[in-house]
Amino acid sequence: MKQKRFILPESEIPTRWYNIQADMLNKPLPMLNPSTREPLKAEDLFPIFNEECARQEVNQTDAWIDIPEEVREKYTYYRSTPLVRAYGLEEALGTPAHIYFKNESVSPVGSHKLNSALAQAYYCKKQGVKNVTTETGAGQWGAALSYATKIFGLECAVYQVKISYEQKPYRRSIMQVFGAQVTPSPSMSTRAGKDILTINPNYQGSLGTAISEAVELAMMTPDCKYALGSVMNHVALHQTVIGLEAEKQMEMAGEYPDIVIACFGGGSNFSGISFPFMRHTILEGKKTRFIAAEPVSCPKLTKGKFEYDFGDEAGYTPLLAMFTLGHKFQPALIHAGGLRYHGAGVIVSQLMKDGYMEAVDIAQLDSFKAGCLFAKAEGIIPAPESCHAIAATIDEALKCKETGEEKVILFNLSGHGLVDMSAYDQYLAGALV
Ligand SMILES: *Cc1c(COP(=O)(O)O)cnc(C)c1O
C-alpha cells in the first residue's frame, strides 16, 4: 500500500531549534544603529524586543538552542504537522517527480506563524511583559500572536495593513475573538501613521508602515514589547521546527529532497523548512537546491539590491544588510498579503548572496492557477502565499516530466486559504490581474 502521510511520535518532536548562523561560513552582517552606523548588540534591542529573542537574534555561535518545555508542550498540541506525499498532484501533472509537502496549515490558526508566536509570547511572559504589539498583513501573524498571547495571559495590540483589514475582515474577527485590539494601519494613533496620512490620506497601508506604528507603540508604552512574525533571525530560528521534523519524516519515507521550495515574504517559512536541510549542504556538501518563490510584484530576491536598509517604512528600525527593494517601495495590492514586504531576512540574504539558494518570481494569476490545481488534487485550499510555492513546485515537476528525472521535491504548505475565499472568488470570476 502507498503511504501518503508521515507523522512523528510526540517523543520525536524537536527539543531544540537549529541556528544556521553558527554553521554559516560567511556570517550575516550585523544590524547597524542608523545614526552612528555602529553594530548593535543584543542589549541595544532590549527596548523593543524581549531579551531572549534579542540574544537569539545575534547568536552566531550556538548551532542548537533549547526549546523551552512550556513552548514545546504547546507545540505538541498540533505538531508534528504531517508530511504528505502528493500522489494526487503527481498524477495530475503526469510527472515522474516525487512531490512531498509539509502541511503547516493544520496549526490551530491555519499557518506556520504560530511556531514563532508561541515562543515570543512565552519569552515575553517569562520576562514580566504585559502587552505585546505587532503588525500584520493578511492577518495570519496577527491571528497567531493573538492566540499565543492569550494562551500565556498577555494583552495584544495589532496594527493591520488597511487594505487587508478591509479585504480580509474574517482575519480581523479571528484576532478579535482571541481578544486582541486591532487597528487599521496607517492610523492616527501614532506619529508614523499621522505622518504618512498627512502626505497621502488614501494610503492603503503596507507592512513597512504597520511595523513603524507597532514599534512606536512598543517604545512609548511601559511593559510593552514588539513581536515580529518574519524577517528577523530569531523568527527563522523558531521556524526550523518545520524542517527538523521534515528531515525525520523524509527519512521515514526513505527519501531525501533534491529540491526544497517555499514561498517568500520575509523568509520565515522558507528558512524554517530549508535550514535543517541546508545544514547538510554547508557541512557535508550535499547537493540540494533551495528555491524561494516570491511574487512578481515584490521581487526583492531577484530584482532587489543587497544593501543596508530599514526594515520599516518610517525608518525606526536598525539598518539590516539584506536584499531589498528600498524601504519606501509600495508593492501592488496582491492577495498574498504576507508576501508584500520590501526586504528579506539577513540570514537568507547572505545565503542568497553566497549561492546557497535561488529565487523565482511567480505572477499572481499563475499562483492561483497552481493553487486550484493543488486543491483539486489534494483536497486542501492553500493560502494565496502558499500558492506561490506550489506554482514553483509545479514548474520543477514539469521539468522532470520533460527530462524523465525522478527528482524528490519537498515544499512547505505554509497555510490554508479558507479565510481567503474572496481572493479565490475574484480569481474564478476572472477579476484578478
Ligand atoms: C506570513 C505568511 C507567509 C510569508 O511570510 P514568510 O516569513 O516569508 O514565511 C507565507 N505564507 C503564509 C501562510 C503566511 O502566513
CSV table of C-alpha atoms and ligand atoms in Angstrom, one decimal:
chain,number,residue,atom,x,y,z
A,1,MET,CA,0.0,0.0,0.0
A,2,LYS,CA,1.2,3.5,-0.8
A,3,GLN,CA,1.9,5.6,2.3
A,4,LYS,CA,0.7,9.1,2.0
A,5,ARG,CA,1.1,10.8,5.4
A,6,PHE,CA,4.0,10.7,7.8
A,7,ILE,CA,3.6,11.8,11.4
A,8,LEU,CA,6.2,11.8,14.2
A,9,PRO,CA,5.5,10.4,17.7
A,10,GLU,CA,5.5,13.0,20.4
A,11,SER,CA,8.9,12.0,21.6
A,12,GLU,CA,10.4,12.8,18.2
A,13,ILE,CA,9.1,16.4,18.1
A,14,PRO,CA,12.3,18.6,18.2
A,15,THR,CA,13.6,19.7,21.6
A,16,ARG,CA,16.0,22.2,20.0
A,17,TRP,CA,15.8,24.7,17.2
A,18,TYR,CA,18.6,24.9,14.6
A,19,ASN,CA,20.6,28.1,14.4
A,20,ILE,CA,22.2,28.2,11.0
A,21,GLN,CA,24.2,31.3,11.8
A,22,ALA,CA,26.6,29.1,13.8
A,23,ASP,CA,27.4,27.0,10.7
A,24,MET,CA,27.5,29.7,8.1
A,25,LEU,CA,30.9,30.3,6.6
A,26,ASN,CA,30.1,34.0,5.9
A,27,LYS,CA,28.2,35.3,8.9
A,28,PRO,CA,25.2,37.6,8.3
A,29,LEU,CA,26.3,41.2,8.6
A,30,PRO,CA,25.4,42.9,11.9
A,31,MET,CA,22.5,45.2,12.4
A,32,LEU,CA,23.6,48.8,12.5
A,33,ASN,CA,22.5,51.8,14.5
A,34,PRO,CA,21.2,54.1,11.8
A,35,SER,CA,22.7,57.3,13.3
A,36,THR,CA,26.1,56.0,14.4
A,37,ARG,CA,26.4,53.1,12.0
A,38,GLU,CA,27.8,51.1,14.9
A,39,PRO,CA,26.9,47.4,15.0
A,40,LEU,CA,24.1,46.6,17.5
A,41,LYS,CA,24.4,44.3,20.5
A,42,ALA,CA,21.6,42.2,22.0
A,43,GLU,CA,21.2,44.9,24.7
A,44,ASP,CA,20.5,47.5,22.1
A,45,LEU,CA,17.4,45.6,21.1
A,46,PHE,CA,16.0,45.2,24.7
A,47,PRO,CA,13.9,48.4,24.5
A,48,ILE,CA,11.9,46.9,21.6
A,49,PHE,CA,12.1,43.1,21.8
A,50,ASN,CA,12.1,40.6,24.7
A,51,GLU,CA,15.6,39.9,25.9
A,52,GLU,CA,15.8,36.2,25.0
A,53,CYS,CA,14.8,36.9,21.4
A,54,ALA,CA,17.3,39.8,21.2
A,55,ARG,CA,20.0,37.4,22.3
A,56,GLN,CA,18.9,34.8,19.8
A,57,GLU,CA,19.0,37.4,17.1
A,58,VAL,CA,22.7,38.0,17.4
A,59,ASN,CA,23.8,34.5,18.4
A,60,GLN,CA,26.3,33.3,15.8
A,61,THR,CA,27.9,30.6,18.0
A,62,ASP,CA,25.3,28.1,19.2
A,63,ALA,CA,24.0,25.8,16.4
A,64,TRP,CA,21.3,24.3,18.7
A,65,ILE,CA,19.1,26.3,21.1
A,66,ASP,CA,16.8,24.5,23.5
A,67,ILE,CA,13.0,24.9,23.0
A,68,PRO,CA,11.6,25.8,26.4
A,69,GLU,CA,9.5,23.0,27.8
A,70,GLU,CA,6.4,25.3,28.1
A,71,VAL,CA,6.7,26.1,24.4
A,72,ARG,CA,7.4,22.5,23.3
A,73,GLU,CA,4.3,21.4,25.2
A,74,LYS,CA,2.2,23.9,23.2
A,75,TYR,CA,3.9,22.6,20.0
A,76,THR,CA,2.6,19.1,20.8
A,77,TYR,CA,-1.0,20.3,20.6
A,78,TYR,CA,-0.6,20.5,16.8
A,79,ARG,CA,2.8,19.0,16.0
A,80,SER,CA,4.2,17.1,14.3
A,81,THR,CA,2.5,18.5,11.3
A,82,PRO,CA,2.0,15.9,8.6
A,83,LEU,CA,4.5,15.4,5.8
A,84,VAL,CA,2.4,14.4,2.8
A,85,ARG,CA,3.3,12.6,-0.4
A,86,ALA,CA,1.3,14.5,-3.0
A,87,TYR,CA,0.3,11.5,-5.2
A,88,GLY,CA,-2.7,13.3,-6.4
A,89,LEU,CA,-0.7,16.3,-7.7
A,90,GLU,CA,1.9,14.0,-9.2
A,91,GLU,CA,-0.8,12.2,-11.1
A,92,ALA,CA,-2.5,15.4,-12.2
A,93,LEU,CA,0.8,16.6,-13.6
A,94,GLY,CA,1.9,13.2,-15.0
A,95,THR,CA,5.4,13.8,-13.6
A,96,PRO,CA,7.9,11.2,-12.5
A,97,ALA,CA,9.0,13.5,-9.7
A,98,HIS,CA,8.1,12.6,-6.1
A,99,ILE,CA,6.4,15.5,-4.6
A,100,TYR,CA,6.1,16.0,-0.8
A,101,PHE,CA,4.6,18.8,1.2
A,102,LYS,CA,4.9,19.7,4.9
A,103,ASN,CA,1.4,20.8,6.0
A,104,GLU,CA,1.8,23.7,8.3
A,105,SER,CA,-1.9,24.7,7.6
A,106,VAL,CA,-3.0,22.3,10.4
A,107,SER,CA,-1.9,24.6,13.2
A,108,PRO,CA,-4.9,26.0,15.2
A,109,VAL,CA,-4.6,29.3,13.4
A,110,GLY,CA,-4.0,27.8,10.0
A,111,SER,CA,-0.4,28.8,9.3
A,112,HIS,CA,3.2,28.2,10.3
A,113,LYS,CA,3.2,31.6,12.1
A,114,LEU,CA,2.2,30.0,15.4
A,115,ASN,CA,5.6,28.3,15.7
A,116,SER,CA,7.3,31.6,16.5
A,117,ALA,CA,4.3,33.4,18.1
A,118,LEU,CA,4.3,30.8,20.9
A,119,ALA,CA,8.0,31.2,21.5
A,120,GLN,CA,7.8,35.0,21.5
A,121,ALA,CA,4.8,35.2,23.8
A,122,TYR,CA,6.4,32.8,26.2
A,123,TYR,CA,9.6,34.8,26.4
A,124,CYS,CA,7.6,38.0,27.0
A,125,LYS,CA,5.6,36.4,29.8
A,126,LYS,CA,8.7,35.0,31.4
A,127,GLN,CA,10.3,38.4,31.4
A,128,GLY,CA,7.2,40.0,33.0
A,129,VAL,CA,6.0,41.9,29.9
A,130,LYS,CA,2.2,42.6,30.0
A,131,ASN,CA,1.4,43.8,26.4
A,132,VAL,CA,2.7,42.7,23.1
A,133,THR,CA,2.3,44.7,19.9
A,134,THR,CA,2.8,43.8,16.3
A,135,GLU,CA,1.8,44.5,12.7
A,136,THR,CA,0.0,42.1,10.4
A,137,GLY,CA,-0.7,42.0,6.7
A,138,ALA,CA,-3.2,39.4,5.6
A,139,GLY,CA,-3.7,38.7,9.3
A,140,GLN,CA,-2.0,35.3,9.8
A,141,TRP,CA,0.7,36.7,12.0
A,142,GLY,CA,-1.8,38.8,13.9
A,143,ALA,CA,-4.0,35.8,14.4
A,144,ALA,CA,-1.1,33.6,15.6
A,145,LEU,CA,0.1,36.2,18.1
A,146,SER,CA,-3.4,37.0,19.3
A,147,TYR,CA,-3.8,33.3,20.2
A,148,ALA,CA,-0.3,32.8,21.6
A,149,THR,CA,-0.6,35.9,23.8
A,150,LYS,CA,-4.0,34.7,25.0
A,151,ILE,CA,-2.6,31.3,26.0
A,152,PHE,CA,0.2,33.0,28.1
A,153,GLY,CA,-2.2,35.6,29.6
A,154,LEU,CA,-0.9,38.7,27.8
A,155,GLU,CA,-2.6,41.6,26.1
A,156,CYS,CA,-2.1,42.1,22.4
A,157,ALA,CA,-2.4,45.1,20.1
A,158,VAL,CA,-2.2,44.6,16.4
A,159,TYR,CA,-1.8,47.1,13.5
A,160,GLN,CA,-3.3,45.5,10.4
A,161,VAL,CA,-2.5,46.9,7.0
A,162,LYS,CA,-5.6,48.8,6.0
A,163,ILE,CA,-6.2,47.1,2.6
A,164,SER,CA,-6.2,43.7,4.4
A,165,TYR,CA,-8.3,44.9,7.3
A,166,GLU,CA,-10.9,45.8,4.7
A,167,GLN,CA,-10.3,42.9,2.2
A,168,LYS,CA,-9.9,40.2,4.8
A,169,PRO,CA,-12.5,41.0,7.5
A,170,TYR,CA,-12.6,37.5,8.9
A,171,ARG,CA,-8.9,37.5,10.0
A,172,ARG,CA,-9.7,40.7,11.9
A,173,SER,CA,-12.6,38.9,13.5
A,174,ILE,CA,-10.4,36.0,14.4
A,175,MET,CA,-7.9,38.3,16.2
A,176,GLN,CA,-10.8,40.0,18.0
A,177,VAL,CA,-12.2,36.6,19.1
A,178,PHE,CA,-8.9,35.9,20.7
A,179,GLY,CA,-9.2,39.2,22.5
A,180,ALA,CA,-6.7,41.3,20.6
A,181,GLN,CA,-7.1,45.0,19.9
A,182,VAL,CA,-6.9,45.5,16.1
A,183,THR,CA,-6.3,48.9,14.5
A,184,PRO,CA,-6.1,49.5,10.7
A,185,SER,CA,-2.8,51.0,9.6
A,186,PRO,CA,-1.9,53.7,8.8
A,187,SER,CA,-3.8,55.1,11.8
A,188,MET,CA,-3.9,58.4,13.6
A,189,SER,CA,-2.8,56.8,16.8
A,190,THR,CA,0.9,57.1,16.1
A,191,ARG,CA,3.2,59.7,14.7
A,192,ALA,CA,4.4,57.4,12.0
A,193,GLY,CA,0.8,56.8,10.9
A,194,LYS,CA,-0.1,60.5,11.1
A,195,ASP,CA,2.9,61.5,9.0
A,196,ILE,CA,2.0,59.1,6.2
A,197,LEU,CA,-1.7,60.0,6.2
A,198,THR,CA,-0.8,63.7,6.0
A,199,ILE,CA,1.1,63.1,2.8
A,200,ASN,CA,-1.3,60.5,1.4
A,201,PRO,CA,-4.7,60.4,3.1
A,202,ASN,CA,-5.9,57.4,0.9
A,203,TYR,CA,-2.8,55.3,1.5
A,204,GLN,CA,-3.9,51.7,1.8
A,205,GLY,CA,-1.1,50.7,4.1
A,206,SER,CA,1.9,48.3,3.9
A,207,LEU,CA,3.7,46.1,6.2
A,208,GLY,CA,6.5,48.6,6.5
A,209,THR,CA,4.1,51.3,7.7
A,210,ALA,CA,2.4,49.0,10.2
A,211,ILE,CA,5.8,48.0,11.6
A,212,SER,CA,6.6,51.6,12.2
A,213,GLU,CA,3.3,52.1,14.1
A,214,ALA,CA,3.8,48.9,16.3
A,215,VAL,CA,7.4,49.7,17.1
A,216,GLU,CA,6.4,53.3,18.1
A,217,LEU,CA,3.7,51.9,20.4
A,218,ALA,CA,6.2,49.5,22.0
A,219,MET,CA,8.7,52.3,22.6
A,220,MET,CA,6.1,54.6,24.1
A,221,THR,CA,4.3,52.1,26.3
A,222,PRO,CA,5.6,50.7,29.6
A,223,ASP,CA,5.7,46.8,29.9
A,224,CYS,CA,5.1,46.6,26.2
A,225,LYS,CA,7.3,44.7,23.7
A,226,TYR,CA,7.1,44.3,20.0
A,227,ALA,CA,7.0,41.0,18.2
A,228,LEU,CA,7.7,40.4,14.6
A,229,GLY,CA,6.4,37.4,12.6
A,230,SER,CA,9.0,37.2,9.8
A,231,VAL,CA,12.4,38.7,8.6
A,232,MET,CA,14.2,38.5,12.0
A,233,ASN,CA,16.8,35.9,12.7
A,234,HIS,CA,15.1,34.7,15.9
A,235,VAL,CA,11.9,34.1,13.9
A,236,ALA,CA,13.7,32.0,11.3
A,237,LEU,CA,15.2,30.1,14.3
A,238,HIS,CA,11.8,29.2,15.8
A,239,GLN,CA,10.5,28.1,12.4
A,240,THR,CA,13.3,25.5,12.0
A,241,VAL,CA,11.0,23.1,13.9
A,242,ILE,CA,9.3,22.7,10.5
A,243,GLY,CA,12.4,21.4,8.7
A,244,LEU,CA,13.7,19.4,11.6
A,245,GLU,CA,10.5,17.5,11.6
A,246,ALA,CA,10.5,17.2,7.9
A,247,GLU,CA,14.0,15.8,7.9
A,248,LYS,CA,12.9,12.9,10.2
A,249,GLN,CA,9.7,12.4,8.2
A,250,MET,CA,11.6,12.3,4.8
A,251,GLU,CA,13.7,9.6,6.5
A,252,MET,CA,10.5,7.7,7.3
A,253,ALA,CA,9.6,8.0,3.6
A,254,GLY,CA,13.0,6.7,2.7
A,255,GLU,CA,13.9,9.8,0.7
A,256,TYR,CA,16.0,13.0,0.8
A,257,PRO,CA,14.9,16.1,-1.2
A,258,ASP,CA,16.7,17.2,-4.3
A,259,ILE,CA,14.8,20.4,-4.2
A,260,VAL,CA,13.2,22.3,-1.3
A,261,ILE,CA,10.7,25.1,-2.1
A,262,ALA,CA,8.8,27.7,0.0
A,263,CYS,CA,7.1,30.9,-0.7
A,264,PHE,CA,8.9,34.0,0.4
A,265,GLY,CA,7.6,37.1,2.2
A,266,GLY,CA,10.4,38.0,4.7
A,267,GLY,CA,11.7,34.4,4.7
A,268,SER,CA,10.5,32.7,7.8
A,269,ASN,CA,8.7,29.7,6.4
A,270,PHE,CA,11.4,29.4,3.7
A,271,SER,CA,14.1,29.4,6.5
A,272,GLY,CA,12.1,27.0,8.6
A,273,ILE,CA,11.8,24.3,6.0
A,274,SER,CA,15.2,24.9,4.4
A,275,PHE,CA,17.8,25.5,7.1
A,276,PRO,CA,17.9,22.0,8.6
A,277,PHE,CA,18.5,20.5,5.1
A,278,MET,CA,20.9,23.3,4.2
A,279,ARG,CA,22.9,22.3,7.2
A,280,HIS,CA,23.9,19.2,5.3
A,281,THR,CA,24.8,21.3,2.3
A,282,ILE,CA,27.1,23.5,4.3
A,283,LEU,CA,28.6,20.8,6.5
A,284,GLU,CA,28.7,17.8,4.1
A,285,GLY,CA,28.4,19.3,0.7
A,286,LYS,CA,25.1,17.6,0.0
A,287,LYS,CA,23.6,18.9,-3.3
A,288,THR,CA,20.1,20.2,-2.7
A,289,ARG,CA,18.5,23.1,-4.5
A,290,PHE,CA,16.6,25.6,-2.3
A,291,ILE,CA,14.1,27.8,-4.2
A,292,ALA,CA,12.3,30.8,-2.7
A,293,ALA,CA,9.1,31.7,-4.6
A,294,GLU,CA,8.3,35.4,-4.4
A,295,PRO,CA,5.6,37.4,-6.2
A,296,VAL,CA,6.4,39.2,-9.4
A,297,SER,CA,5.0,42.4,-7.7
A,298,CYS,CA,7.5,42.3,-4.8
A,299,PRO,CA,10.7,40.7,-6.2
A,300,LYS,CA,13.3,41.6,-3.6
A,301,LEU,CA,15.5,38.5,-4.1
A,302,THR,CA,15.6,38.6,-7.9
A,303,LYS,CA,15.4,42.3,-8.6
A,304,GLY,CA,16.4,43.9,-5.2
A,305,LYS,CA,19.8,45.1,-4.1
A,306,PHE,CA,21.9,43.7,-1.3
A,307,GLU,CA,22.5,46.7,0.9
A,308,TYR,CA,21.8,48.2,4.3
A,309,ASP,CA,18.2,49.3,4.6
A,310,PHE,CA,15.5,50.0,7.1
A,311,GLY,CA,13.0,47.2,8.0
A,312,ASP,CA,10.1,49.6,8.1
A,313,GLU,CA,8.7,52.5,6.1
A,314,ALA,CA,9.4,55.3,8.6
A,315,GLY,CA,13.0,54.3,9.3
A,316,TYR,CA,12.6,53.4,13.0
A,317,THR,CA,14.3,50.0,12.9
A,318,PRO,CA,18.0,49.3,12.8
A,319,LEU,CA,19.7,49.0,9.4
A,320,LEU,CA,19.6,45.5,8.1
A,321,ALA,CA,22.0,44.1,5.5
A,322,MET,CA,19.6,42.5,3.1
A,323,PHE,CA,18.1,42.1,-0.4
A,324,THR,CA,15.7,45.0,-0.6
A,325,LEU,CA,13.6,47.0,-3.0
A,326,GLY,CA,14.0,50.0,-0.7
A,327,HIS,CA,12.0,50.8,2.4
A,328,LYS,CA,9.8,53.2,0.5
A,329,PHE,CA,8.8,50.6,-2.0
A,330,GLN,CA,5.0,50.2,-2.2
A,331,PRO,CA,4.0,46.8,-3.5
A,332,ALA,CA,1.0,46.3,-5.7
A,333,LEU,CA,-2.2,45.1,-3.9
A,334,ILE,CA,-1.9,41.4,-4.5
A,335,HIS,CA,-3.9,39.0,-2.4
A,336,ALA,CA,-0.9,37.2,-1.0
A,337,GLY,CA,-0.6,40.0,1.7
A,338,GLY,CA,2.1,38.0,3.6
A,339,LEU,CA,4.4,38.4,0.6
A,340,ARG,CA,4.1,42.2,0.3
A,341,TYR,CA,7.3,43.1,2.1
A,342,HIS,CA,10.2,45.1,0.6
A,343,GLY,CA,13.1,43.2,2.2
A,344,ALA,CA,14.4,39.7,3.1
A,345,GLY,CA,15.8,38.4,6.3
A,346,VAL,CA,19.6,39.0,6.8
A,347,ILE,CA,20.5,35.3,7.1
A,348,VAL,CA,18.6,34.4,3.9
A,349,SER,CA,20.1,37.4,2.2
A,350,GLN,CA,23.6,36.3,3.0
A,351,LEU,CA,22.8,32.7,1.9
A,352,MET,CA,21.4,34.1,-1.4
A,353,LYS,CA,24.5,36.2,-1.9
A,354,ASP,CA,26.7,33.2,-1.3
A,355,GLY,CA,24.8,31.0,-3.8
A,356,TYR,CA,23.2,28.5,-1.4
A,357,MET,CA,19.7,29.3,-2.7
A,358,GLU,CA,17.8,30.6,-5.7
A,359,ALA,CA,14.7,32.6,-6.2
A,360,VAL,CA,11.9,32.7,-8.7
A,361,ASP,CA,9.1,35.2,-9.3
A,362,ILE,CA,5.6,34.0,-9.7
A,363,ALA,CA,2.8,36.0,-11.3
A,364,GLN,CA,-0.5,36.3,-9.2
A,365,LEU,CA,-2.6,34.6,-11.9
A,366,ASP,CA,-0.2,31.7,-12.1
A,367,SER,CA,-0.2,31.3,-8.4
A,368,PHE,CA,-4.0,30.9,-8.1
A,369,LYS,CA,-4.0,28.6,-11.1
A,370,ALA,CA,-1.5,26.4,-9.3
A,371,GLY,CA,-3.5,26.7,-6.0
A,372,CYS,CA,-6.7,25.5,-7.7
A,373,LEU,CA,-4.9,22.5,-9.4
A,374,PHE,CA,-3.4,21.6,-6.0
A,375,ALA,CA,-6.8,21.9,-4.3
A,376,LYS,CA,-8.5,19.6,-6.8
A,377,ALA,CA,-5.6,17.1,-6.5
A,378,GLU,CA,-5.0,17.1,-2.7
A,379,GLY,CA,-8.2,18.5,-1.2
A,380,ILE,CA,-6.6,21.4,0.6
A,381,ILE,CA,-7.2,25.0,-0.4
A,382,PRO,CA,-3.8,26.7,0.0
A,383,ALA,CA,-3.2,30.2,1.3
A,384,PRO,CA,-2.6,32.7,-1.6
A,385,GLU,CA,1.0,32.9,-0.3
A,386,SER,CA,1.5,29.2,-0.3
A,387,CYS,CA,0.2,29.1,-3.9
A,388,HIS,CA,3.5,30.7,-5.0
A,389,ALA,CA,5.4,27.7,-3.6
A,390,ILE,CA,3.0,25.3,-5.3
A,391,ALA,CA,3.5,27.2,-8.7
A,392,ALA,CA,7.3,26.9,-8.3
A,393,THR,CA,6.9,23.2,-7.4
A,394,ILE,CA,4.7,22.5,-10.5
A,395,ASP,CA,7.3,24.2,-12.7
A,396,GLU,CA,10.1,21.9,-11.4
A,397,ALA,CA,7.8,18.8,-11.6
A,398,LEU,CA,7.0,19.6,-15.2
A,399,LYS,CA,10.7,20.0,-16.0
A,400,CYS,CA,11.1,16.4,-14.6
A,401,LYS,CA,8.4,15.3,-16.9
A,402,GLU,CA,10.4,16.6,-19.9
A,403,THR,CA,13.7,15.0,-18.8
A,404,GLY,CA,12.2,11.9,-17.2
A,405,GLU,CA,14.0,12.6,-13.9
A,406,GLU,CA,12.6,11.2,-10.7
A,407,LYS,CA,13.6,14.1,-8.5
A,408,VAL,CA,12.3,14.4,-5.0
A,409,ILE,CA,10.7,17.8,-4.4
A,410,LEU,CA,9.7,19.0,-0.9
A,411,PHE,CA,7.6,22.2,-0.5
A,412,ASN,CA,6.2,23.9,2.5
A,413,LEU,CA,2.4,24.4,2.6
A,414,SER,CA,2.7,27.5,4.8
A,415,GLY,CA,-1.1,27.9,5.4
A,416,HIS,CA,-4.6,27.2,4.2
A,417,GLY,CA,-6.7,29.7,2.3
A,418,LEU,CA,-10.1,29.1,3.9
A,419,VAL,CA,-10.2,32.7,5.2
A,420,ASP,CA,-9.1,33.9,1.7
A,421,MET,CA,-12.0,32.7,-0.3
A,422,SER,CA,-12.8,36.2,-1.6
A,423,ALA,CA,-9.5,36.1,-3.4
A,424,TYR,CA,-10.4,32.8,-5.0
A,425,ASP,CA,-13.8,34.2,-5.9
A,426,GLN,CA,-12.1,37.1,-7.7
A,427,TYR,CA,-9.8,34.6,-9.5
A,428,LEU,CA,-12.6,32.4,-10.6
A,429,ALA,CA,-14.6,35.4,-11.8
A,430,GLY,CA,-11.6,36.5,-14.0
A,431,ALA,CA,-11.3,39.7,-12.0
A,432,LEU,CA,-7.7,39.3,-10.9
A,433,VAL,CA,-4.6,40.7,-12.7
B,1,LIG,C1,3.2,35.3,6.6
B,1,LIG,C2,3.0,34.2,5.7
B,1,LIG,C3,3.9,33.9,4.6
B,1,LIG,C4,5.1,34.8,4.3
B,1,LIG,O1,6.0,35.0,5.4
B,1,LIG,P1,7.4,34.3,5.5
B,1,LIG,O2,8.0,34.9,6.6
B,1,LIG,O3,8.1,34.6,4.2
B,1,LIG,O4,7.1,32.9,5.6
B,1,LIG,C5,3.7,32.8,3.8
B,1,LIG,N1,2.6,32.0,4.0
B,1,LIG,C6,1.7,32.2,5.0
B,1,LIG,C7,0.6,31.3,5.1
B,1,LIG,C8,1.9,33.3,5.8
B,1,LIG,O5,1.0,33.5,6.8
